[in-house]
PDB file of C-alpha atoms in Angstrom:
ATOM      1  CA  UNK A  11      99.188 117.767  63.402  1.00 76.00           C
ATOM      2  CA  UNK A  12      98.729 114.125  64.069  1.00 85.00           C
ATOM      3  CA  UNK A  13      96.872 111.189  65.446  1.00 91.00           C
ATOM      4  CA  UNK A  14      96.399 107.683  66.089  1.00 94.00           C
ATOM      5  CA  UNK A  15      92.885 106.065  67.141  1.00 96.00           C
ATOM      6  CA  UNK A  16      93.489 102.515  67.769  1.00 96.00           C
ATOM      7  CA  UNK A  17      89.554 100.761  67.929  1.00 93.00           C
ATOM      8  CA  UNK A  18      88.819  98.796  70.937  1.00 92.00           C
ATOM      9  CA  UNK A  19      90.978  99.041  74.596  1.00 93.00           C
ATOM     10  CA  UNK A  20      90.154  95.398  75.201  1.00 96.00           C
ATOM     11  CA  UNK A  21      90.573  92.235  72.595  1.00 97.00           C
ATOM     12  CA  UNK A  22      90.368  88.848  73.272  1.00 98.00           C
ATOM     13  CA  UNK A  23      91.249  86.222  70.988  1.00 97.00           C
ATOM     14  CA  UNK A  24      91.550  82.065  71.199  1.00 98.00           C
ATOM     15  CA  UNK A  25      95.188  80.135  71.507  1.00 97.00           C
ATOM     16  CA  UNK A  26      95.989  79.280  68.038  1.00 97.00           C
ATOM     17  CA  UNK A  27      93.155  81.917  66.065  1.00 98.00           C
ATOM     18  CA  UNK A  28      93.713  85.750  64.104  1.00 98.00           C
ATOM     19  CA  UNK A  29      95.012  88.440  65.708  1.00 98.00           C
ATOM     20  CA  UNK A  30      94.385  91.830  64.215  1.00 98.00           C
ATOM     21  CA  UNK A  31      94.301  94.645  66.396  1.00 98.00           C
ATOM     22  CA  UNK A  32      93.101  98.360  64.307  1.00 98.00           C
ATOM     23  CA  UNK A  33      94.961 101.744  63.904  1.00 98.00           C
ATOM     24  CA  UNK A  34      94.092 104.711  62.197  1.00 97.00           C
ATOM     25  CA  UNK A  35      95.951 107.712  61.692  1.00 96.00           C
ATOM     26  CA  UNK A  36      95.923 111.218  60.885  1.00 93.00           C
ATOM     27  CA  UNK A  37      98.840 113.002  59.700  1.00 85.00           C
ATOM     28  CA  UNK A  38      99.248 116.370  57.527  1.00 82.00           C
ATOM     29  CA  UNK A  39     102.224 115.006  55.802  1.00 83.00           C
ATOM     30  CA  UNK A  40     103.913 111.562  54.861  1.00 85.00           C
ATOM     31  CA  UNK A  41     103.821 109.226  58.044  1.00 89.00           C
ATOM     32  CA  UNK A  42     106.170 107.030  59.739  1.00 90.00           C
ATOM     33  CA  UNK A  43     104.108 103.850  61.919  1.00 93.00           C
ATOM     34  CA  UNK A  44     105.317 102.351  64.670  1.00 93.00           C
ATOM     35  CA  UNK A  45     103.470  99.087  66.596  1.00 96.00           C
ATOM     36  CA  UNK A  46     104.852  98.532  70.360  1.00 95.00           C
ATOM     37  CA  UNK A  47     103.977  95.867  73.036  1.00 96.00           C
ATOM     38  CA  UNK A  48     104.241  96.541  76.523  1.00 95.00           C
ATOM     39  CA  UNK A  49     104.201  93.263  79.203  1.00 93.00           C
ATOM     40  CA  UNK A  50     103.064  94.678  82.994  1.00 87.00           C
ATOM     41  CA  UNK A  51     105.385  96.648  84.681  1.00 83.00           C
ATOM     42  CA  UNK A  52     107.695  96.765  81.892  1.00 88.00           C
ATOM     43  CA  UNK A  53     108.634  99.839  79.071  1.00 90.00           C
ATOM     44  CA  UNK A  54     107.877  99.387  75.650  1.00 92.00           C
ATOM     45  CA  UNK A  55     109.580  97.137  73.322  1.00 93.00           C
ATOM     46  CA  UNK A  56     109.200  97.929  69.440  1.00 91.00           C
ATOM     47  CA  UNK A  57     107.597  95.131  67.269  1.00 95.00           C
ATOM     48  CA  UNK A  58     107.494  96.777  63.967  1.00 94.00           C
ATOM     49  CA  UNK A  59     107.912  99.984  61.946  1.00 91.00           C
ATOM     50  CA  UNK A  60     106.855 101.257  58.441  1.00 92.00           C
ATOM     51  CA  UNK A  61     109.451 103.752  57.169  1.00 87.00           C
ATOM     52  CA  UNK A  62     107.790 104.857  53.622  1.00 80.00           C
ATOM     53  CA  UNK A  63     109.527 101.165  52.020  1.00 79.00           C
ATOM     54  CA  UNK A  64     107.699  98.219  51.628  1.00 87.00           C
ATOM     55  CA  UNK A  65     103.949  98.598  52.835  1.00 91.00           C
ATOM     56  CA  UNK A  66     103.749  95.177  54.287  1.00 95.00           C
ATOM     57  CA  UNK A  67     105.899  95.126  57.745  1.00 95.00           C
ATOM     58  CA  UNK A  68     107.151  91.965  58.966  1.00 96.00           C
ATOM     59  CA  UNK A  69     108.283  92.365  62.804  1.00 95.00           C
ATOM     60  CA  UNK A  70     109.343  90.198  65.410  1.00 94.00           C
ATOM     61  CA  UNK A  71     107.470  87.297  67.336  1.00 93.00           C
ATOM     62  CA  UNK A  72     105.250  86.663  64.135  1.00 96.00           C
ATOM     63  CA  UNK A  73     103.210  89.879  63.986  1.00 97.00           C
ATOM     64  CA  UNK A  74     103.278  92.396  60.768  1.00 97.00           C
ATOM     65  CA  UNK A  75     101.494  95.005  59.480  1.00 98.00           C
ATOM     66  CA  UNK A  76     100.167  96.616  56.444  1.00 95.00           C
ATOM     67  CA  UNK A  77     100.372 100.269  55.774  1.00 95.00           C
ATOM     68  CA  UNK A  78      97.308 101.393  53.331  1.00 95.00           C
ATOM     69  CA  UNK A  79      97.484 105.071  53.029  1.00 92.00           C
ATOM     70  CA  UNK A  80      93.474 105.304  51.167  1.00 93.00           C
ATOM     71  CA  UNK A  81      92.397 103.997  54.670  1.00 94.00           C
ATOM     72  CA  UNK A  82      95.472 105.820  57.023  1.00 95.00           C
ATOM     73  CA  UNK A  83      95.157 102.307  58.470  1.00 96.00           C
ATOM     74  CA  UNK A  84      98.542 100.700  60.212  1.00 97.00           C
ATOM     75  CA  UNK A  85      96.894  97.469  61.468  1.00 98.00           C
ATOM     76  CA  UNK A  86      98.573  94.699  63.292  1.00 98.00           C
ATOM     77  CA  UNK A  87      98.163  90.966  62.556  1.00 98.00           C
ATOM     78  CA  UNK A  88      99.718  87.869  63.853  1.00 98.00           C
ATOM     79  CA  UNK A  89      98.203  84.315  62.044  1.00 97.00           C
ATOM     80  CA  UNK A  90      98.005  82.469  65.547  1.00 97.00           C
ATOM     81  CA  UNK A  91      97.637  83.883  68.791  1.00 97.00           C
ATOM     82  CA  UNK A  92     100.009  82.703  71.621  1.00 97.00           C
ATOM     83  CA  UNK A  93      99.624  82.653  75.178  1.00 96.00           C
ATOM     84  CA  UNK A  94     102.699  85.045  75.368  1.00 96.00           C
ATOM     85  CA  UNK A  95     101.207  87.277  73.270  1.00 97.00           C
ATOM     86  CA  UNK A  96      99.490  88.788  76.003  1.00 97.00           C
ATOM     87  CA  UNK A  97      99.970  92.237  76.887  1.00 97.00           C
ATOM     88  CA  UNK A  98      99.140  96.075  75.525  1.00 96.00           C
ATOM     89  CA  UNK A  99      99.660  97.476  72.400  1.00 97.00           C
ATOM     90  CA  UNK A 100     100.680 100.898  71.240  1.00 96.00           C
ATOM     91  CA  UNK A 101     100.237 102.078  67.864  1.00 96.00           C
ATOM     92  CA  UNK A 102     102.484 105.298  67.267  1.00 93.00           C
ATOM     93  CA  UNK A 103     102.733 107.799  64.139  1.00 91.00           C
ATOM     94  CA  UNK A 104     105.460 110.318  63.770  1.00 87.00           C
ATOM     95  CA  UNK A 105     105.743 112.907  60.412  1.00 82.00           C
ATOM     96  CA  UNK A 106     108.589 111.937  58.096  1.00 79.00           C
ATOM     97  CA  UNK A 107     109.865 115.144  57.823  1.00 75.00           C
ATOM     98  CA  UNK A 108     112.625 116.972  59.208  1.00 65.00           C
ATOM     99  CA  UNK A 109     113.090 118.466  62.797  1.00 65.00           C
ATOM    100  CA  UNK A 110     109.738 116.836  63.948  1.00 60.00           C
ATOM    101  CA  UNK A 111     110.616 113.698  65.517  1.00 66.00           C
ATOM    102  CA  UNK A 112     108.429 113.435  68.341  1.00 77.00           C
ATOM    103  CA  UNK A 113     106.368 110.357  68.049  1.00 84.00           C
ATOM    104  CA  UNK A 114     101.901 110.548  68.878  1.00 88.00           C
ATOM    105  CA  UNK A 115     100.788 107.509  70.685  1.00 91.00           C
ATOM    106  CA  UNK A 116      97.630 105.526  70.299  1.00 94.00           C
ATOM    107  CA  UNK A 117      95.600 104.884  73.974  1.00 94.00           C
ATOM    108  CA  UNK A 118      96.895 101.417  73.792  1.00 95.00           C
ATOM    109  CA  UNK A 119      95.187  98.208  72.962  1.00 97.00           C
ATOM    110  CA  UNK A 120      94.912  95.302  75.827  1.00 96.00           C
ATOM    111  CA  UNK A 121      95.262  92.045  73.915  1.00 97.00           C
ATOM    112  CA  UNK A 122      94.050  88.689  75.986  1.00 97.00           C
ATOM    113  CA  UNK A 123      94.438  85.065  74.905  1.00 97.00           C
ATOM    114  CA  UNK A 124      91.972  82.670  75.845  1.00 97.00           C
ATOM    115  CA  UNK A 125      93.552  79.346  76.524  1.00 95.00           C
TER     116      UNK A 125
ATOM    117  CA  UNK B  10     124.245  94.893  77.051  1.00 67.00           C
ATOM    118  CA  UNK B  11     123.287  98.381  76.219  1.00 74.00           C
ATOM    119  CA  UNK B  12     120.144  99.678  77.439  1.00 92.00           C
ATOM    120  CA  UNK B  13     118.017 102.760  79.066  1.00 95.00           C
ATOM    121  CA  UNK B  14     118.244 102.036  83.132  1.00 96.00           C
ATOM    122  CA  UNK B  15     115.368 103.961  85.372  1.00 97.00           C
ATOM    123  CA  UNK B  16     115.655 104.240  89.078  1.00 95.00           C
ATOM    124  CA  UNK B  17     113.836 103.550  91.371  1.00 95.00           C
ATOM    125  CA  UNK B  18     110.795 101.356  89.868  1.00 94.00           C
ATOM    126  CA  UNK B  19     108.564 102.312  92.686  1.00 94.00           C
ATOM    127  CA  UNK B  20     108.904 105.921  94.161  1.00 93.00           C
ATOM    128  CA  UNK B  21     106.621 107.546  97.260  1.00 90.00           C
ATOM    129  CA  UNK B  22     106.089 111.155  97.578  1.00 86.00           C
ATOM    130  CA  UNK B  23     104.795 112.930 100.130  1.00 87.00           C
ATOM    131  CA  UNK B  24     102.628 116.153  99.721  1.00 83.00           C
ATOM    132  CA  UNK B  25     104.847 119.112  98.909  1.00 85.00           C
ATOM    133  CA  UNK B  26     107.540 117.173  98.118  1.00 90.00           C
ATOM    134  CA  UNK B  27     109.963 117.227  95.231  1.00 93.00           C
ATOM    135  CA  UNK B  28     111.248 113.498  93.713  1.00 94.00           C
ATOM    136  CA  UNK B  29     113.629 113.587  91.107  1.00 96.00           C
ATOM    137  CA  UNK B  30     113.930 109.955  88.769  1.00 97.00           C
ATOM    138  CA  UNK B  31     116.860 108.851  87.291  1.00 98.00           C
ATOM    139  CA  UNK B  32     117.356 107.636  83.655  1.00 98.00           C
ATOM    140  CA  UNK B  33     120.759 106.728  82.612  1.00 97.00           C
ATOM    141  CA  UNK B  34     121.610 105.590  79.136  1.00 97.00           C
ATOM    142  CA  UNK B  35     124.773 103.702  77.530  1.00 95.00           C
ATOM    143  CA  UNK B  36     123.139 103.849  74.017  1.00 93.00           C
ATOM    144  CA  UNK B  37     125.183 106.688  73.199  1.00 93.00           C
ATOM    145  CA  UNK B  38     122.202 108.052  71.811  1.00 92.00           C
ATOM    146  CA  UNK B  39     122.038 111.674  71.216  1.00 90.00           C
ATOM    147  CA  UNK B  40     118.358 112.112  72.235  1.00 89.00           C
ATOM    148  CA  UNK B  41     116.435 111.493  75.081  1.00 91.00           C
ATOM    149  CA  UNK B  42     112.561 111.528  76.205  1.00 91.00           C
ATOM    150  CA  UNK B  43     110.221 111.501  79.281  1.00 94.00           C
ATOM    151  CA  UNK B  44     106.859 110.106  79.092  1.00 94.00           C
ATOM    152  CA  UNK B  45     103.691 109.653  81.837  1.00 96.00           C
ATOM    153  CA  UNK B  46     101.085 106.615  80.731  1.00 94.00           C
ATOM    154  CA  UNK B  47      98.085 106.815  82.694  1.00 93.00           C
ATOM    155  CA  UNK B  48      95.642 104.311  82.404  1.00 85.00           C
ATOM    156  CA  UNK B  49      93.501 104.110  78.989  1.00 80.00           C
ATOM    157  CA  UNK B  50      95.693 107.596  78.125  1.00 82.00           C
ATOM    158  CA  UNK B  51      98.478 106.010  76.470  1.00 85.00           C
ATOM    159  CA  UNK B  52     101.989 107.872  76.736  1.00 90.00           C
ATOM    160  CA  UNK B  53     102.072 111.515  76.705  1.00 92.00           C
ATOM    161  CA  UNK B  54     105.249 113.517  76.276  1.00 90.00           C
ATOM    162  CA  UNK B  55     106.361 115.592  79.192  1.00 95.00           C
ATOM    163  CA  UNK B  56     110.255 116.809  78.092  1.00 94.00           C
ATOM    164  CA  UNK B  57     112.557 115.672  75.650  1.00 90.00           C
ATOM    165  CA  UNK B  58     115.974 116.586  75.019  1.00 90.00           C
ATOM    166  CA  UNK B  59     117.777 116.234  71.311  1.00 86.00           C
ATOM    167  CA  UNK B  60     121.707 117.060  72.393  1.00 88.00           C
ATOM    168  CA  UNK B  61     123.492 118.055  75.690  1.00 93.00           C
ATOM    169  CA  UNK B  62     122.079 121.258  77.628  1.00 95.00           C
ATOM    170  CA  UNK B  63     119.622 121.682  75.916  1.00 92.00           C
ATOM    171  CA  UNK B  64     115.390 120.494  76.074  1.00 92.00           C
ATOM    172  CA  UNK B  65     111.981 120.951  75.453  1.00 90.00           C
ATOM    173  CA  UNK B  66     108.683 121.097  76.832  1.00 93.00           C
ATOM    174  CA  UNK B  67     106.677 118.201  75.431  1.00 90.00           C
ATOM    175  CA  UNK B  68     102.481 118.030  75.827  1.00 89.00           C
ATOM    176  CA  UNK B  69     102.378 117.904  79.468  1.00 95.00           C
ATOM    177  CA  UNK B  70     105.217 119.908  81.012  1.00 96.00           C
ATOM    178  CA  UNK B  71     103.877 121.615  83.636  1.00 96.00           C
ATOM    179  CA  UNK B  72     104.983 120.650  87.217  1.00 95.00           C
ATOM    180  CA  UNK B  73     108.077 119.097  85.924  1.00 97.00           C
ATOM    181  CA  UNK B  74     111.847 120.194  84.838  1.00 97.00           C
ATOM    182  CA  UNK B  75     114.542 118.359  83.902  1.00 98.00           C
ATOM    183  CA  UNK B  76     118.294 118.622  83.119  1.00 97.00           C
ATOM    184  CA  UNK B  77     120.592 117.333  80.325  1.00 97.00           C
ATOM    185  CA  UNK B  78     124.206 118.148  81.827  1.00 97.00           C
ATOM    186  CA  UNK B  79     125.610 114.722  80.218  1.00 96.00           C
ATOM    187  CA  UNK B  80     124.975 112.677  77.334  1.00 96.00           C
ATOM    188  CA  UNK B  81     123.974 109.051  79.252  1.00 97.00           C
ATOM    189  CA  UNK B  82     121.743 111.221  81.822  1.00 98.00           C
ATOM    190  CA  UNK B  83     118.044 112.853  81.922  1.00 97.00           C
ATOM    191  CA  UNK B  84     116.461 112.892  84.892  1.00 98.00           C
ATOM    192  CA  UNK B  85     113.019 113.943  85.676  1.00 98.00           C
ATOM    193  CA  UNK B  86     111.810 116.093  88.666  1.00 97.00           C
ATOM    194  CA  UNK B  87     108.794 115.938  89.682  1.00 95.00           C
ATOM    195  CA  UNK B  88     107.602 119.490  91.829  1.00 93.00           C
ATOM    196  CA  UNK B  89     105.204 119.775  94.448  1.00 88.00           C
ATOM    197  CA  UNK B  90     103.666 121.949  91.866  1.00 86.00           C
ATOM    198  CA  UNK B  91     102.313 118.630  89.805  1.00 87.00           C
ATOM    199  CA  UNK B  92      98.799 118.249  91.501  1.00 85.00           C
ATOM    200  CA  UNK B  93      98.408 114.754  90.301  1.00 90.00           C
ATOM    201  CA  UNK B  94     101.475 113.084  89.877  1.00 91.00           C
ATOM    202  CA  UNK B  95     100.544 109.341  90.649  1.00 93.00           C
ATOM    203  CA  UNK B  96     101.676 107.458  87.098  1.00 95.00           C
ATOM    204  CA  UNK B  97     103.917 105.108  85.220  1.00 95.00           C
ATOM    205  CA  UNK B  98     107.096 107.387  84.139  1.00 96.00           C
ATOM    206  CA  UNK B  99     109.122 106.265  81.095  1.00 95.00           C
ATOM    207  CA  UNK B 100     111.934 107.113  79.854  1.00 95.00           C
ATOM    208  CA  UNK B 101     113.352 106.528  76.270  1.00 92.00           C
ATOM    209  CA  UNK B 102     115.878 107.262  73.782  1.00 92.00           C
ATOM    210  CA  UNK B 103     116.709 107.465  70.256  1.00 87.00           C
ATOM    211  CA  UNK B 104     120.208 107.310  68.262  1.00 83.00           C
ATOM    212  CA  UNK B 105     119.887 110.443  66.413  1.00 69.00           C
ATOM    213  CA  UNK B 106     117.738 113.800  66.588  1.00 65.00           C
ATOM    214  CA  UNK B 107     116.679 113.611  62.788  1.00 58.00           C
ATOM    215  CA  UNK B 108     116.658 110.020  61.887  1.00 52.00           C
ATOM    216  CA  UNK B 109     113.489 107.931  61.743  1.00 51.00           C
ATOM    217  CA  UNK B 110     114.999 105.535  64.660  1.00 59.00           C
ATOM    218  CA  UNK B 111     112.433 104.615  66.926  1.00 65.00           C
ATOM    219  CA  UNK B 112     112.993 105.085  70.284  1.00 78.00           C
ATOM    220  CA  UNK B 113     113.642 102.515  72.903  1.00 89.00           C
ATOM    221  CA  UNK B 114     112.317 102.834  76.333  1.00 93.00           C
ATOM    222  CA  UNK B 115     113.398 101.845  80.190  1.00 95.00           C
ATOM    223  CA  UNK B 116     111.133  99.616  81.943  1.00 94.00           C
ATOM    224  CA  UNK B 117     109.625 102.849  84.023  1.00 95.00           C
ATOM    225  CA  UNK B 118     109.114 104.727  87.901  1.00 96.00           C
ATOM    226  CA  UNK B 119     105.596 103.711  89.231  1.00 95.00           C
ATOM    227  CA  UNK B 120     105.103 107.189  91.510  1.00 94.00           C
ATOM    228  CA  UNK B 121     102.583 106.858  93.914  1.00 92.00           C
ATOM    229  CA  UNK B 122     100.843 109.803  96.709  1.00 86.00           C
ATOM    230  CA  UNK B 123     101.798 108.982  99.698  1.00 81.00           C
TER     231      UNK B 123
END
């Protein structure tokens, strides 16, 4: 079985300051993380995935990731907040084994920049 | 450009009613998904489908059915038997069954209760 609990539904950050937005995970074997953003009215897009390589992610628009298994934390930073990062974000976990490849969604964390 | 295309975005359905939403793929990707997001639920897995004719029921199946008759194609019906089927309906895909490819999604059906 497996889970993600991503802390806080709402964060709001400054133009320019730290974004980090928190995801924890359960899993009974090895994991595979996945970070997503969603924009209103649109499907997901990923930004990022840890694949059991290097536990530092780098993904796209500036945002990465560090995967520390003694915490089963998968937590998303970006250095500077834009106003374009605004939008949802999903944290995901799947197992890494075979012939389970369904993916278990966080309940999604709303991210707003304060100009 | 290759991509996951779901029709329509906005759907209406009337009590007793039966809507069926289309998801068409030119990924070629072997496997195919259908999710419902509610708000502050995140996505929840209603069918997905690994290879051609055949599927399974994912966390919330009940009320739904699909069909996987061709590779590209996955559409979702929703029966009059789904008691609360106002939501934001995605569909995604991924290029293999086994791999650790993440999936990539449409931009989504908003079905509302008419």
């Amino acid at each position: 079985a497996q889970s993600v609990t991503q802390l806080g539904s709402h964060v709001s950050v400054s133009e320019g300051a730290l974004v980090l937005l928190r995801c924890n995970y359960s899993s009974s074997v090895p994991p595979y993380l996945f970070w997503y953003v969603q924009y209103p009215n649109q499907g997901l897009q990923l930004l990022l995935k840890y694949t059991s390589a290097a536990t530092l992610v780098k993904g796209i628009n500036g945002f990465e990731a560090e995967f520390k298994k003694s915490e089963t934390s998968f937590h998303l930073t970006k250095p500077s907040a834009h106003m374009s990062d605004a939008a949802e974000y999903f944290c995901a976990v799947r197992p890494s084994n075979f012939g389970n490849e369904k993916l278990t969604f966080g309940t999604g964390t709303r991210l707003t920049i304060i100009p | 450009d290759g991509g996951i295309t779901q029709s329509p975005k906005y759907l209406f359905r009337k009590e007793g009613q039966n809507v069926t939403l289309s998801c068409e793929q030119n990924l070629n990707h072997d496997a195919m998904y259908w999710y419902r997001q509610d708000p502050g639920q995140g996505l929840r897995l209603i069918y997905y489908s690994q290879i051609v004719n055949d599927f399974q029921k994912g966390d919330i199946a009940e009320g739904y059915s699909v069909s996987r008759e061709k590779k590209e194609s996955f559409p979702l019906t929703v029966t009059s038997a789904q008691k609360n089927p106002t939501a934001f309906y995605l569909c995604a895909s991924s290029p293999d069954r086994v791999g650790v490819s993440p999936q990539h999604f449409g931009d989504g059906t908003r079905l509302s209760i008419l």
